[in-house]
PDB file of C-alpha atoms in Angstrom:
ATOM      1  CA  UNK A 287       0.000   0.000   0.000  1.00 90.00           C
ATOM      2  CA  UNK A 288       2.948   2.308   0.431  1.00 93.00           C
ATOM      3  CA  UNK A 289       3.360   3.080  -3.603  1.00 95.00           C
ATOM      4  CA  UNK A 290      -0.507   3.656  -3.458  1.00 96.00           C
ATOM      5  CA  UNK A 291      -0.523   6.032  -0.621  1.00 95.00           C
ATOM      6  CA  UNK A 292       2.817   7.940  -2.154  1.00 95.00           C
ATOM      7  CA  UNK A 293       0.471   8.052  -5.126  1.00 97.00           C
ATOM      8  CA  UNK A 294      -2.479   9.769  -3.351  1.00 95.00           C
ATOM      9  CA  UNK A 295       0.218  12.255  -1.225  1.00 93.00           C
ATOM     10  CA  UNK A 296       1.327  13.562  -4.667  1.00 94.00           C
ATOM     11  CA  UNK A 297      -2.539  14.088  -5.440  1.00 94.00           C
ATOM     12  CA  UNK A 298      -3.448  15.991  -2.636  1.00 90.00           C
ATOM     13  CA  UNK A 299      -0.235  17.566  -2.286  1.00 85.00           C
ATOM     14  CA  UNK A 300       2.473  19.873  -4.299  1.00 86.00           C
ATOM     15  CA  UNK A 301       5.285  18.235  -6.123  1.00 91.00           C
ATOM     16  CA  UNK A 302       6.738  15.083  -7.513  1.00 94.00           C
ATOM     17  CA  UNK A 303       8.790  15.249  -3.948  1.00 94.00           C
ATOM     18  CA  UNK A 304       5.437  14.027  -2.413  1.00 93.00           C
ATOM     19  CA  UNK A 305       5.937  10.292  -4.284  1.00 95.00           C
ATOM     20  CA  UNK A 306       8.434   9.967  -1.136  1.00 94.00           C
ATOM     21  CA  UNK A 307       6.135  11.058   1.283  1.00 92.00           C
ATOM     22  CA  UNK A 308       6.101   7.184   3.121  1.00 91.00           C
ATOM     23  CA  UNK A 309       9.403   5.329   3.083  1.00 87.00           C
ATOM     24  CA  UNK A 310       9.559   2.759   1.480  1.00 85.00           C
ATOM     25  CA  UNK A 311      10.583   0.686   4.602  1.00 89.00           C
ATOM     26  CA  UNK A 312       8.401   0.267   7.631  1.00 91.00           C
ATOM     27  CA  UNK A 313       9.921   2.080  10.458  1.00 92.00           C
ATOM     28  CA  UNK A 314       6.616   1.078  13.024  1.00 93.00           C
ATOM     29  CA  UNK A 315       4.884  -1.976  14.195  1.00 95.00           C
ATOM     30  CA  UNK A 316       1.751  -3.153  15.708  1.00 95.00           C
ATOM     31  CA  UNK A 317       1.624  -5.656  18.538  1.00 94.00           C
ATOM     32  CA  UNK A 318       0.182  -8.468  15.844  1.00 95.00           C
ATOM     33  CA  UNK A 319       3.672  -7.611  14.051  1.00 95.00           C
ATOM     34  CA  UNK A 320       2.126  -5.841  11.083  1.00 95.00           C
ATOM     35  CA  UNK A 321       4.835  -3.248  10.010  1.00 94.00           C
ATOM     36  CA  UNK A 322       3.687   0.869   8.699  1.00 93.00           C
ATOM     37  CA  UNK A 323       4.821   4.039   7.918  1.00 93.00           C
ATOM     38  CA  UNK A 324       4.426   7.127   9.169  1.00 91.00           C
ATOM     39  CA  UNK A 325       3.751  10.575   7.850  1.00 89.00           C
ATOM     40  CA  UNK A 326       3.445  13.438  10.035  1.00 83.00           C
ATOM     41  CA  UNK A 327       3.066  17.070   8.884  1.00 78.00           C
ATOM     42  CA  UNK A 328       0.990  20.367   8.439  1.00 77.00           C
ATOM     43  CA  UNK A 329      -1.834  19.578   6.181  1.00 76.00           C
ATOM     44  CA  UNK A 330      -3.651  22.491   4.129  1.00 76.00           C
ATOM     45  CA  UNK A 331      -7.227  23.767   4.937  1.00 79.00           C
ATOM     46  CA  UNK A 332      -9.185  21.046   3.480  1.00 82.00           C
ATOM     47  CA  UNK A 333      -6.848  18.334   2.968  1.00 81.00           C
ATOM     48  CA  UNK A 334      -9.481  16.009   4.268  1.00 81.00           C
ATOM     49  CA  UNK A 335     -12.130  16.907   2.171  1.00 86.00           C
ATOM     50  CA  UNK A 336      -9.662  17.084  -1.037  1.00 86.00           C
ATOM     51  CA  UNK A 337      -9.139  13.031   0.736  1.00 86.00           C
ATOM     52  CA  UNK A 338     -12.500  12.210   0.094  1.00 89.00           C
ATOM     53  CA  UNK A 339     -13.092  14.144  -3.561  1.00 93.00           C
ATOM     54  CA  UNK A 340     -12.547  12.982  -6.746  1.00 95.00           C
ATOM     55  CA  UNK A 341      -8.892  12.651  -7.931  1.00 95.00           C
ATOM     56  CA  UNK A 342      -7.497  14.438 -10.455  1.00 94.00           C
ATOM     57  CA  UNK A 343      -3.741  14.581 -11.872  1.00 96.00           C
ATOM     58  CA  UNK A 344      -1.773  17.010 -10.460  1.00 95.00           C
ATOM     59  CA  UNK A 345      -0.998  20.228 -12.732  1.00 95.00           C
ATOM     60  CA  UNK A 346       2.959  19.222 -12.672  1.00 95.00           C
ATOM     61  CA  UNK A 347       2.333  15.496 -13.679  1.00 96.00           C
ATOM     62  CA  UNK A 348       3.481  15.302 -17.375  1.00 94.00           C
ATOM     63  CA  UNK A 349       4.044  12.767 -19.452  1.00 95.00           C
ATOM     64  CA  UNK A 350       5.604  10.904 -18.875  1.00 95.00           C
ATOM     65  CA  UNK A 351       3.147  10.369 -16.184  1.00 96.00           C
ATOM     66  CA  UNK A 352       4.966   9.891 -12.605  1.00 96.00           C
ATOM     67  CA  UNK A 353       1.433   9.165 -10.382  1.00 97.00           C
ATOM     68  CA  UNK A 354       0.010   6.228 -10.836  1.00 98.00           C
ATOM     69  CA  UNK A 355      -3.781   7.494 -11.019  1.00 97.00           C
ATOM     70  CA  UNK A 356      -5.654   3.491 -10.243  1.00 98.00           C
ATOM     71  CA  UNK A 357      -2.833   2.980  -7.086  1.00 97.00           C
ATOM     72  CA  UNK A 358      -3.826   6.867  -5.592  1.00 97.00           C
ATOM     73  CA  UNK A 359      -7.582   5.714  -5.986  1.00 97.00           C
ATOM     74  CA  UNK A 360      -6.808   2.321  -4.517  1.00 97.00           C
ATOM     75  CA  UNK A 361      -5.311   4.515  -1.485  1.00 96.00           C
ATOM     76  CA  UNK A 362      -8.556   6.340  -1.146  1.00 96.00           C
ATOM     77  CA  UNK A 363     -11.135   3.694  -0.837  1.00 96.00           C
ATOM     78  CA  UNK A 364      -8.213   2.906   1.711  1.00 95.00           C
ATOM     79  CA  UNK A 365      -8.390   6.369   3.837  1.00 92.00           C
ATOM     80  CA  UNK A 366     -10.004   5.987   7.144  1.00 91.00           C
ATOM     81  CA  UNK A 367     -10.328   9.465   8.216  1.00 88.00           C
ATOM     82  CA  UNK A 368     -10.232  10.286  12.107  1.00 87.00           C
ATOM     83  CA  UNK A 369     -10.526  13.409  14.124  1.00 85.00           C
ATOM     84  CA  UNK A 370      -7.927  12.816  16.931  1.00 84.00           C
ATOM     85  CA  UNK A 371      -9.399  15.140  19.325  1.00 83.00           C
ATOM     86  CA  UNK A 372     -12.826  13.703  19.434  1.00 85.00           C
ATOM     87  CA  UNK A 373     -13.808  12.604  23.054  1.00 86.00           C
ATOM     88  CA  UNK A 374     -17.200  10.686  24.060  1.00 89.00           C
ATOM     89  CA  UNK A 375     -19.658  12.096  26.341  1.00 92.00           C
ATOM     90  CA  UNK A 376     -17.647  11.185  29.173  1.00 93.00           C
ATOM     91  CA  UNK A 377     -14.652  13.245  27.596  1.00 90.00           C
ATOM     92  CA  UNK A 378     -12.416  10.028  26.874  1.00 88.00           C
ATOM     93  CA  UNK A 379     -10.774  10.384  23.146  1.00 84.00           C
ATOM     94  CA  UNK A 380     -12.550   8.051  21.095  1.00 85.00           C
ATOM     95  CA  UNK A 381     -10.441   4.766  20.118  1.00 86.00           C
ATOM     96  CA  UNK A 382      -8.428   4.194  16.636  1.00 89.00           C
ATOM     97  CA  UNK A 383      -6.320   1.837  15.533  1.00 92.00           C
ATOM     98  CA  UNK A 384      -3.849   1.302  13.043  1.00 93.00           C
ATOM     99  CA  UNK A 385      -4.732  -1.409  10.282  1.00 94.00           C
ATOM    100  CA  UNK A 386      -2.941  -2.966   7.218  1.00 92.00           C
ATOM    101  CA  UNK A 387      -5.928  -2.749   4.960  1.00 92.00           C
ATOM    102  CA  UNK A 388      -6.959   0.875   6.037  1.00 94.00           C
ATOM    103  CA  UNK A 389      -4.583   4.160   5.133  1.00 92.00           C
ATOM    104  CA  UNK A 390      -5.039   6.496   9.136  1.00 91.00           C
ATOM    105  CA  UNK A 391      -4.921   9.315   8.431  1.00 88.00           C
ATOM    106  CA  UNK A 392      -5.672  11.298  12.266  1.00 88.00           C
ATOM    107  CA  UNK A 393      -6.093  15.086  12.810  1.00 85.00           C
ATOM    108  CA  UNK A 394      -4.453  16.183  16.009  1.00 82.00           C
ATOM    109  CA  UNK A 395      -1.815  18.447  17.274  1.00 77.00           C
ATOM    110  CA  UNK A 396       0.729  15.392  18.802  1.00 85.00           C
ATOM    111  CA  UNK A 397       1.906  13.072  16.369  1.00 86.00           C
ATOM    112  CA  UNK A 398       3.493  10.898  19.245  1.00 88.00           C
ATOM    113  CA  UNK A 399       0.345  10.759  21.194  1.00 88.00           C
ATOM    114  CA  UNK A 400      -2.021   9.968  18.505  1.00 89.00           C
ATOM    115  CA  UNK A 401       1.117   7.428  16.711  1.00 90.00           C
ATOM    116  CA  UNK A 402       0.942   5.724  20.300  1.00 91.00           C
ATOM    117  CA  UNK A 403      -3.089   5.503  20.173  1.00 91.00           C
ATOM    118  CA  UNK A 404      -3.261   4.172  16.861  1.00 92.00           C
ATOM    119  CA  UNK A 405      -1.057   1.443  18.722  1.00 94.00           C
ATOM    120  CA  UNK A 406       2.083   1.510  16.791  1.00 95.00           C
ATOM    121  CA  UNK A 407       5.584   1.685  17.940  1.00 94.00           C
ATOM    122  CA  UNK A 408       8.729   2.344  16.609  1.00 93.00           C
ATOM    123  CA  UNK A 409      10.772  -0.782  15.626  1.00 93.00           C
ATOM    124  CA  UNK A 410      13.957  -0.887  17.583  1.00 87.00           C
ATOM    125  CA  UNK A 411      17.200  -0.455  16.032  1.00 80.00           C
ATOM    126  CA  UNK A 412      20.461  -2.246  16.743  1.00 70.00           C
ATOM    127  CA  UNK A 413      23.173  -0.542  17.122  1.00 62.00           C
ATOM    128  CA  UNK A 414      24.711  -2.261  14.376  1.00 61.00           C
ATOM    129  CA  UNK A 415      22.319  -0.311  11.742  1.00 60.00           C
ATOM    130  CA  UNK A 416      23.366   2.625  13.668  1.00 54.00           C
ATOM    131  CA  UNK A 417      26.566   2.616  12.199  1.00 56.00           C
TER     132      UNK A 417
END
């Protein structure tokens, strides 16, 4: 889902820079051992309606064509949508999780928090691969 999701961040986004916006190798994991990444950043006024709308190419897609237009509408009959600061009526935040067959994508102002709700966490690294 990765390419897909690169595919629909160059959509909704600016540049051919926004193909990259999820690396290409899982940096989080669930507790079932499904791996994800992560994107966290400002989003425009209406991002998540432009989510939802129909897709078009973007202006500075020429041939030849860099987004793949079927994998960016694959990503968004993937988007699961979720307003990170919603609470119930007793003022708890209202549950998400992450999923491999859904694309999160959570409003809220702390990435960590909300990362850590969705019930991901970072994959260690040896220190090996810190070399």
């Amino acid at each position: 889902m990765i390419d897909d999701a690169n595919a629909l961040a160059a959509c909704l986004a600016y540049s051919a820079a926004d193909l990259k916006t999820y690396s290409a190798e899982p940096q989080w994991v669930d507790t079932s051992g499904n791996k994800y990444s992560i994107a966290s950043c400002p989003v425009q006024p209406g991002f998540f309606e432009a989510a939802y709308s129909e897709l078009v190419r973007p202006v500075w897609d020429e041939e030849p064509y860099l987004v793949d237009m079927i994998g960016a509408a694959r990503a968004q009959a993937a988007v699961q949508l979720v307003d990170g600061n919603t609470v119930d009526d007793e003022g708890m935040p209202l549950p998400f999780s992450a999923s491999p067959m859904k694309l999160l994508a959570v409003m809220g102002e702390e990435p960590l928090a909300i990362i850590a709700r969705a019930g991901v966490s970072r994959i260690p690294v040896s220190e090996e691969e810190l070399l």
